[in-house]
Amino acid sequence: MSGHEVFELRQYTLRPGQRDRLVELFEREFVESQEALGMRLPGQFRDLDDPDRFVWLRSFENMEARAAALASFYDGPVWRAHREAANATMLDSDDVLLLRPVQAFALHALARPAPGEHASAGLLTATICPLPPGNAAALARHFDAQVRPVLERLGASMLAQFLTEPARNTFPRLPVREGESVFVWFAAFVDAPAQARHQAMAALDPVVDAWIHRLDAMPQILRLAPAPRSLLRGIPTTCAPREHA
C-alpha cells in the first residue's frame, strides 16, 4: 500500500446478533466514502472465534493525514446519516492498535469485490505479539530473518508485518490503546483446517518457540474470515509481501 505509513487494527465488540447487520451497513456505506477522503480500507473481517466481534483495517499516509481524514469523515454527511444505525450495533469500539508497517500489504493487483459478488474468501490470521520495552526493532528483524521462513515452510502465506506506531493519537475523539508495544503479522490460509495444521506444527518448532519466549506475553491469534468486500482474502496466492520503502 504505497505511501501509507500508519495503520489502524480495529476490533469492535458488538451487541449479540448484530455483526451481519454492521457488515452489511459498513460495506454499503463506509468503504468508498472513507477511501474518497484519502484513507484505505485493506480488509473487513468476522472473527471466527467470537460471533460478536468485527475486525477491520484502515490506513493513512501519516499521522497528520489521519487527523484530517478522520475529521472530514466523522464530521461529514455519510457518517452523520448512518452513525446511529452503526453505533446501535456496538458495545465497544476502543480496541484499536496504531501500527506502522515493517512489510506492507501488496494490494496493487487486487480488485475489491462488487456488492453481491461471491469471491473466494479463505482465512486470515492476525497474530498480536506483546513486546518487551526497547527491543521491538531487534525482535522484528529476528522474526523476519529466522521465524518467517519457518512459518512459510509450514504453510503460512505471510502478508504483512507491523510494529506499534508510537506517535501521539492525533484524533483523540477515537481512542487507541496507548502505552503498549506490539509486533503484528498477518498470514493467509486456504481454510480453517489448513490454518489449524499450521498452528499445530508451528507450536512444536524450536525456532518459533524460542522467539515467542522472548515476548512479554503469549501472542493473541485472531482467526479472521474476510467480509464480502474485503480486499484482503485468505487464499495464499492472492497477496505477497513487499519490502516497505
Short mmCIF file of C-alpha atoms in Angstrom, two decimals:
data_model
loop_
_atom_site.label_atom_id
_atom_site.label_comp_id
_atom_site.label_asym_id
_atom_site.label_seq_id
_atom_site.Cartn_x
_atom_site.Cartn_y
_atom_site.Cartn_z
CA MET A 1 0.00 0.00 0.00
CA SER A 2 2.28 2.66 -1.38
CA GLY A 3 2.69 5.82 0.65
CA HIS A 4 0.68 4.73 3.67
CA GLU A 5 2.76 4.84 6.86
CA VAL A 6 0.03 4.45 9.53
CA PHE A 7 -2.45 1.61 10.01
CA GLU A 8 -5.24 1.01 12.49
CA LEU A 9 -6.17 -2.52 13.55
CA ARG A 10 -9.69 -2.05 14.94
CA GLN A 11 -11.58 -4.69 16.96
CA TYR A 12 -15.23 -3.93 17.76
CA THR A 13 -17.29 -5.75 20.37
CA LEU A 14 -20.85 -5.83 19.12
CA ARG A 15 -24.24 -6.39 20.64
CA PRO A 16 -25.29 -10.03 20.34
CA GLY A 17 -26.52 -10.94 16.89
CA GLN A 18 -25.63 -7.60 15.28
CA ARG A 19 -22.49 -8.44 13.30
CA ASP A 20 -24.15 -9.23 9.97
CA ARG A 21 -26.14 -6.04 10.23
CA LEU A 22 -22.99 -3.98 10.78
CA VAL A 23 -21.05 -5.74 7.99
CA GLU A 24 -23.83 -5.02 5.51
CA LEU A 25 -24.09 -1.36 6.55
CA PHE A 26 -20.32 -0.90 6.69
CA GLU A 27 -19.63 -2.36 3.26
CA ARG A 28 -22.50 -0.47 1.65
CA GLU A 29 -21.86 2.98 3.17
CA PHE A 30 -18.39 3.25 4.76
CA VAL A 31 -15.86 1.81 2.29
CA GLU A 32 -15.84 4.14 -0.70
CA SER A 33 -16.87 7.11 1.45
CA GLN A 34 -13.70 6.80 3.55
CA GLU A 35 -11.41 6.00 0.64
CA ALA A 36 -12.66 9.12 -1.16
CA LEU A 37 -11.04 11.11 1.68
CA GLY A 38 -7.60 9.53 1.23
CA MET A 39 -7.93 6.61 3.62
CA ARG A 40 -7.56 2.98 2.52
CA LEU A 41 -9.50 0.01 3.85
CA PRO A 42 -7.49 -3.17 3.19
CA GLY A 43 -9.88 -5.51 4.97
CA GLN A 44 -13.03 -6.16 6.95
CA PHE A 45 -13.40 -9.43 8.85
CA ARG A 46 -15.60 -11.60 11.01
CA ASP A 47 -13.72 -13.06 13.98
CA LEU A 48 -14.20 -16.83 13.73
CA ASP A 49 -13.79 -17.28 17.49
CA ASP A 50 -16.19 -14.56 18.62
CA PRO A 51 -19.56 -14.15 16.87
CA ASP A 52 -19.87 -10.63 18.26
CA ARG A 53 -16.53 -9.24 17.10
CA PHE A 54 -15.91 -7.25 13.91
CA VAL A 55 -12.30 -6.56 12.92
CA TRP A 56 -11.11 -4.15 10.25
CA LEU A 57 -8.07 -2.29 8.96
CA ARG A 58 -7.70 1.34 7.92
CA SER A 59 -4.58 3.15 6.72
CA PHE A 60 -3.32 6.70 6.20
CA GLU A 61 -0.34 8.42 4.61
CA ASN A 62 0.84 9.73 8.01
CA MET A 63 -0.48 10.89 11.37
CA GLU A 64 -1.29 14.39 10.13
CA ALA A 65 -3.27 12.99 7.20
CA ARG A 66 -5.04 10.69 9.64
CA ALA A 67 -6.27 13.62 11.72
CA ALA A 68 -7.56 15.48 8.67
CA ALA A 69 -9.22 12.47 7.05
CA LEU A 70 -10.95 11.33 10.23
CA ALA A 71 -12.25 14.82 10.94
CA SER A 72 -13.63 15.04 7.41
CA PHE A 73 -15.34 11.67 7.67
CA TYR A 74 -16.78 11.85 11.19
CA ASP A 75 -17.99 15.42 10.67
CA GLY A 76 -19.25 14.61 7.18
CA PRO A 77 -22.62 13.67 5.70
CA VAL A 78 -22.16 9.89 5.35
CA TRP A 79 -21.31 9.26 8.99
CA ARG A 80 -23.95 11.75 10.09
CA ALA A 81 -26.58 9.86 8.12
CA HIS A 82 -25.64 6.38 9.37
CA ARG A 83 -23.90 6.79 12.73
CA GLU A 84 -26.97 5.98 14.81
CA ALA A 85 -27.51 2.72 12.94
CA ALA A 86 -23.82 1.82 13.20
CA ASN A 87 -23.45 2.75 16.87
CA ALA A 88 -26.59 0.77 17.72
CA THR A 89 -24.73 -2.44 16.81
CA MET A 90 -21.71 -1.74 19.05
CA LEU A 91 -20.83 -2.20 22.70
CA ASP A 92 -17.19 -1.11 22.39
CA SER A 93 -15.09 0.35 19.57
CA ASP A 94 -11.99 1.43 21.52
CA ASP A 95 -9.80 -1.67 20.99
CA VAL A 96 -7.55 -0.03 18.40
CA LEU A 97 -3.84 -0.52 17.72
CA LEU A 98 -1.92 2.15 15.81
CA LEU A 99 0.71 0.41 13.68
CA ARG A 100 3.47 1.22 11.22
CA PRO A 101 4.47 -1.27 8.53
CA VAL A 102 7.67 -3.26 8.50
CA GLN A 103 6.37 -5.08 5.44
CA ALA A 104 3.16 -3.70 3.95
CA PHE A 105 0.33 -5.43 2.14
CA ALA A 106 0.78 -5.70 -1.63
CA LEU A 107 -2.66 -4.60 -2.79
CA HIS A 108 -1.91 -3.11 -6.19
CA ALA A 109 -3.16 -6.17 -8.09
CA LEU A 110 -6.32 -6.67 -6.03
CA ALA A 111 -9.82 -5.59 -7.01
CA ARG A 112 -12.50 -5.04 -4.39
CA PRO A 113 -15.44 -7.42 -4.86
CA ALA A 114 -18.58 -5.63 -6.01
CA PRO A 115 -21.72 -5.71 -3.84
CA GLY A 116 -23.32 -9.13 -4.14
CA GLU A 117 -20.22 -10.74 -5.65
CA HIS A 118 -19.23 -14.07 -4.12
CA ALA A 119 -15.43 -14.27 -4.23
CA SER A 120 -13.37 -17.00 -2.59
CA ALA A 121 -12.53 -15.85 0.90
CA GLY A 122 -10.30 -18.33 2.71
CA LEU A 123 -8.98 -17.30 6.10
CA LEU A 124 -6.51 -14.79 7.52
CA THR A 125 -4.79 -14.63 10.87
CA ALA A 126 -3.56 -11.58 12.72
CA THR A 127 -1.02 -12.51 15.39
CA ILE A 128 -0.53 -9.79 18.02
CA CYS A 129 2.71 -10.13 20.00
CA PRO A 130 3.36 -8.02 23.14
CA LEU A 131 6.97 -6.83 23.11
CA PRO A 132 9.32 -6.03 25.98
CA PRO A 133 10.31 -2.35 26.20
CA GLY A 134 13.17 -1.24 23.99
CA ASN A 135 13.51 -4.46 22.00
CA ALA A 136 10.94 -4.01 19.22
CA ALA A 137 13.20 -3.45 16.23
CA ALA A 138 15.55 -6.33 17.09
CA LEU A 139 12.68 -8.76 17.58
CA ALA A 140 11.10 -7.68 14.29
CA ARG A 141 14.38 -8.26 12.45
CA HIS A 142 14.81 -11.65 14.12
CA PHE A 143 11.27 -12.62 13.16
CA ASP A 144 11.78 -11.72 9.50
CA ALA A 145 15.14 -13.43 9.23
CA GLN A 146 14.53 -16.57 11.28
CA VAL A 147 10.84 -17.11 12.09
CA ARG A 148 9.06 -16.04 8.91
CA PRO A 149 10.85 -18.64 6.72
CA VAL A 150 9.81 -21.38 9.13
CA LEU A 151 6.18 -20.25 9.17
CA GLU A 152 6.11 -20.10 5.37
CA ARG A 153 7.63 -23.57 5.13
CA LEU A 154 4.85 -24.77 7.43
CA GLY A 155 2.15 -23.44 5.13
CA ALA A 156 1.51 -19.79 6.01
CA SER A 157 1.41 -17.16 3.29
CA MET A 158 2.84 -14.11 5.03
CA LEU A 159 1.09 -10.88 4.04
CA ALA A 160 2.48 -8.11 6.24
CA GLN A 161 4.34 -7.22 9.43
CA PHE A 162 3.81 -4.21 11.72
CA LEU A 163 5.20 -2.55 14.83
CA THR A 164 3.44 -0.12 17.14
CA GLU A 165 3.19 3.44 15.83
CA PRO A 166 4.47 5.41 18.86
CA ALA A 167 3.18 8.85 17.83
CA ARG A 168 0.57 10.66 19.88
CA ASN A 169 -3.02 9.98 18.85
CA THR A 170 -3.84 12.86 16.50
CA PHE A 171 -7.61 12.26 16.64
CA PRO A 172 -8.47 11.82 20.34
CA ARG A 173 -12.20 11.53 19.62
CA LEU A 174 -11.31 7.95 18.65
CA PRO A 175 -9.29 6.34 21.48
CA VAL A 176 -6.44 3.93 20.80
CA ARG A 177 -4.52 1.51 23.00
CA GLU A 178 -1.64 3.55 24.41
CA GLY A 179 1.44 2.54 26.38
CA GLU A 180 1.79 -0.78 24.54
CA SER A 181 4.45 -2.13 22.22
CA VAL A 182 3.40 -4.89 19.83
CA PHE A 183 4.55 -6.74 16.75
CA VAL A 184 1.73 -7.91 14.47
CA TRP A 185 1.88 -10.19 11.48
CA PHE A 186 -0.83 -11.22 9.04
CA ALA A 187 -0.91 -14.55 7.24
CA ALA A 188 -3.28 -16.18 4.75
CA PHE A 189 -4.59 -19.72 4.52
CA VAL A 190 -6.92 -21.64 2.22
CA ASP A 191 -9.29 -22.61 5.03
CA ALA A 192 -9.59 -23.25 8.76
CA PRO A 193 -8.19 -26.83 8.66
CA ALA A 194 -5.07 -25.58 6.86
CA GLN A 195 -4.59 -22.88 9.50
CA ALA A 196 -5.10 -25.38 12.33
CA ARG A 197 -2.48 -27.74 10.88
CA HIS A 198 -0.06 -24.85 10.51
CA GLN A 199 -0.60 -23.64 14.07
CA ALA A 200 -0.08 -27.13 15.50
CA MET A 201 3.19 -27.59 13.63
CA ALA A 202 4.43 -24.09 14.46
CA ALA A 203 3.83 -24.72 18.17
CA LEU A 204 6.33 -27.59 18.02
CA ASP A 205 9.04 -25.76 16.10
CA PRO A 206 12.05 -24.76 18.26
CA VAL A 207 12.81 -21.59 16.25
CA VAL A 208 9.26 -20.31 16.68
CA ASP A 209 9.17 -21.34 20.34
CA ALA A 210 12.43 -19.56 21.12
CA TRP A 211 11.19 -16.33 19.54
CA ILE A 212 7.87 -16.46 21.40
CA HIS A 213 9.69 -16.88 24.70
CA ARG A 214 11.37 -13.50 24.12
CA LEU A 215 7.95 -11.77 24.16
CA ASP A 216 6.28 -10.11 27.12
CA ALA A 217 3.31 -12.49 26.90
CA MET A 218 1.88 -15.16 24.66
CA PRO A 219 0.62 -13.91 21.29
CA GLN A 220 -3.05 -13.36 20.59
CA ILE A 221 -4.14 -15.04 17.36
CA LEU A 222 -7.20 -13.66 15.59
CA ARG A 223 -8.72 -16.05 13.04
CA LEU A 224 -10.43 -13.82 10.51
CA ALA A 225 -12.96 -14.60 7.78
CA PRO A 226 -12.95 -11.85 5.14
CA ALA A 227 -16.22 -9.97 4.73
CA PRO A 228 -17.69 -9.99 1.21
CA ARG A 229 -15.98 -6.78 0.03
CA SER A 230 -12.66 -7.14 1.83
CA LEU A 231 -9.64 -6.52 -0.39
CA LEU A 232 -7.59 -8.98 1.62
CA ARG A 233 -8.68 -12.56 1.06
CA GLY A 234 -7.38 -15.73 2.61
CA ILE A 235 -6.16 -17.52 -0.50
CA PRO A 236 -2.37 -17.78 -0.24
CA THR A 237 -1.67 -16.83 -3.86
CA THR A 238 -3.73 -13.63 -3.59
CA CYS A 239 -1.08 -11.43 -1.95
CA ALA A 240 2.65 -11.41 -1.45
CA PRO A 241 4.62 -9.22 0.96
CA ARG A 242 6.82 -6.49 -0.34
CA GLU A 243 9.53 -4.58 1.44
CA HIS A 244 8.28 -1.28 2.82
CA ALA A 245 10.35 1.57 1.48
#
